[in-house]
C-alpha cells in the first residue's frame, strides 16, 4: 500500500484524479476549499460561481487530511445537487 503524501499539491492531485470538482488552497498557514458553488442566500447572484470556503484549519498533515475529507464530502453534495448553504456547516468566510 502506497503512503499518502500530505501536501496541497498531492491532495489536489488525488481530488483531480477522483474528479471531485473541489480544490484545496493554502492561504497563509490556513486551508480553504474552492469550488463552483450556488450563490449564498441574499447575495444577489442567480447562477453558481467559483467561491472559496475558509475551513479554519492549519496547513499541516492533519489539516490537509481533514481538508481532503471535507473536499470529498462537498464534491458528493455538489454531484448530487443537494448542496445548500443553510445547514451545511460550510457558511464560513468566503472569498469571491
mmCIF file of C-alpha atoms in Angstrom:
data_model
loop_
_atom_site.group_PDB
_atom_site.id
_atom_site.type_symbol
_atom_site.label_atom_id
_atom_site.label_comp_id
_atom_site.label_asym_id
_atom_site.label_seq_id
_atom_site.Cartn_x
_atom_site.Cartn_y
_atom_site.Cartn_z
ATOM 1 C CA UNK A 1 0.000 0.000 0.000
ATOM 2 C CA UNK A 2 1.379 3.398 -1.013
ATOM 3 C CA UNK A 3 1.994 6.015 1.628
ATOM 4 C CA UNK A 4 -0.101 9.149 1.049
ATOM 5 C CA UNK A 5 1.745 12.431 0.804
ATOM 6 C CA UNK A 6 0.187 15.328 2.696
ATOM 7 C CA UNK A 7 0.968 18.397 0.628
ATOM 8 C CA UNK A 8 -1.532 20.718 -1.031
ATOM 9 C CA UNK A 9 -0.276 19.554 -4.436
ATOM 10 C CA UNK A 10 -0.655 15.861 -3.561
ATOM 11 C CA UNK A 11 -4.144 16.357 -2.108
ATOM 12 C CA UNK A 12 -5.260 18.306 -5.181
ATOM 13 C CA UNK A 13 -3.804 15.631 -7.475
ATOM 14 C CA UNK A 14 -5.882 12.972 -5.687
ATOM 15 C CA UNK A 15 -9.009 15.151 -5.849
ATOM 16 C CA UNK A 16 -8.450 15.797 -9.559
ATOM 17 C CA UNK A 17 -7.860 12.085 -10.256
ATOM 18 C CA UNK A 18 -11.132 11.332 -8.458
ATOM 19 C CA UNK A 19 -12.937 14.056 -10.439
ATOM 20 C CA UNK A 20 -14.205 15.603 -7.219
ATOM 21 C CA UNK A 21 -14.556 19.158 -8.571
ATOM 22 C CA UNK A 22 -13.163 20.769 -5.427
ATOM 23 C CA UNK A 23 -9.649 22.082 -4.738
ATOM 24 C CA UNK A 24 -7.771 22.742 -1.517
ATOM 25 C CA UNK A 25 -5.991 26.092 -1.279
ATOM 26 C CA UNK A 26 -3.465 27.304 1.260
ATOM 27 C CA UNK A 27 -3.773 30.955 2.233
ATOM 28 C CA UNK A 28 -1.082 31.862 4.723
ATOM 29 C CA UNK A 29 -0.992 28.938 7.136
ATOM 30 C CA UNK A 30 -4.702 28.060 6.809
ATOM 31 C CA UNK A 31 -6.666 25.937 4.355
ATOM 32 C CA UNK A 32 -9.670 26.709 2.158
ATOM 33 C CA UNK A 33 -11.818 24.796 -0.280
ATOM 34 C CA UNK A 34 -12.535 26.197 -3.732
ATOM 35 C CA UNK A 35 -15.365 25.060 -5.986
ATOM 36 C CA UNK A 36 -18.164 26.327 -8.185
ATOM 37 C CA UNK A 37 -20.999 26.725 -5.704
ATOM 38 C CA UNK A 38 -24.533 28.077 -5.784
ATOM 39 C CA UNK A 39 -24.849 31.662 -4.591
ATOM 40 C CA UNK A 40 -25.297 32.270 -0.886
ATOM 41 C CA UNK A 41 -28.812 33.349 0.124
ATOM 42 C CA UNK A 42 -29.152 37.105 -0.190
ATOM 43 C CA UNK A 43 -26.031 37.501 -2.338
ATOM 44 C CA UNK A 44 -27.939 38.948 -5.298
ATOM 45 C CA UNK A 45 -26.405 36.444 -7.717
ATOM 46 C CA UNK A 46 -28.546 33.996 -9.621
ATOM 47 C CA UNK A 47 -26.027 31.463 -11.023
ATOM 48 C CA UNK A 48 -23.302 29.294 -9.453
ATOM 49 C CA UNK A 49 -19.816 30.795 -9.406
ATOM 50 C CA UNK A 50 -16.380 29.909 -8.079
ATOM 51 C CA UNK A 51 -16.103 30.549 -4.354
ATOM 52 C CA UNK A 52 -13.710 29.783 -1.523
ATOM 53 C CA UNK A 53 -14.719 28.374 1.830
ATOM 54 C CA UNK A 54 -12.383 29.053 4.766
ATOM 55 C CA UNK A 55 -12.022 25.875 6.807
ATOM 56 C CA UNK A 56 -10.225 27.475 9.739
ATOM 57 C CA UNK A 57 -7.729 24.625 9.956
ATOM 58 C CA UNK A 58 -3.952 24.784 9.752
ATOM 59 C CA UNK A 59 -1.950 23.677 6.719
ATOM 60 C CA UNK A 60 -0.220 20.722 8.366
ATOM 61 C CA UNK A 61 -0.538 16.990 7.585
ATOM 62 C CA UNK A 62 -3.547 16.555 9.905
ATOM 63 C CA UNK A 63 -5.219 19.649 8.485
ATOM 64 C CA UNK A 64 -4.614 18.514 4.907
ATOM 65 C CA UNK A 65 -6.139 15.132 5.704
ATOM 66 C CA UNK A 66 -9.229 16.848 7.136
ATOM 67 C CA UNK A 67 -9.407 19.244 4.161
ATOM 68 C CA UNK A 68 -9.299 16.336 1.701
ATOM 69 C CA UNK A 69 -12.141 14.627 3.562
ATOM 70 C CA UNK A 70 -14.234 17.819 3.550
ATOM 71 C CA UNK A 71 -13.473 18.383 -0.150
ATOM 72 C CA UNK A 72 -14.707 14.886 -0.994
ATOM 73 C CA UNK A 73 -17.869 15.407 1.111
ATOM 74 C CA UNK A 74 -18.532 18.715 -0.657
ATOM 75 C CA UNK A 75 -17.904 17.072 -4.029
ATOM 76 C CA UNK A 76 -20.544 14.417 -3.290
ATOM 77 C CA UNK A 77 -23.104 17.062 -2.301
ATOM 78 C CA UNK A 78 -22.396 19.061 -5.459
ATOM 79 C CA UNK A 79 -22.588 15.971 -7.685
ATOM 80 C CA UNK A 80 -25.948 15.021 -6.176
ATOM 81 C CA UNK A 81 -27.225 18.574 -6.496
ATOM 82 C CA UNK A 82 -28.039 18.553 -2.793
ATOM 83 C CA UNK A 83 -25.624 21.238 -1.550
ATOM 84 C CA UNK A 84 -27.243 24.038 0.431
ATOM 85 C CA UNK A 85 -25.586 26.853 2.356
ATOM 86 C CA UNK A 86 -28.226 26.509 5.060
ATOM 87 C CA UNK A 87 -27.252 23.769 7.491
ATOM 88 C CA UNK A 88 -24.141 22.826 5.511
ATOM 89 C CA UNK A 89 -21.703 23.773 8.241
ATOM 90 C CA UNK A 90 -19.695 25.495 5.494
ATOM 91 C CA UNK A 91 -21.015 29.001 5.892
ATOM 92 C CA UNK A 92 -17.628 30.404 6.879
ATOM 93 C CA UNK A 93 -15.836 33.304 5.284
ATOM 94 C CA UNK A 94 -15.933 33.283 1.511
ATOM 95 C CA UNK A 95 -13.547 34.911 -0.915
ATOM 96 C CA UNK A 96 -15.040 35.586 -4.334
#
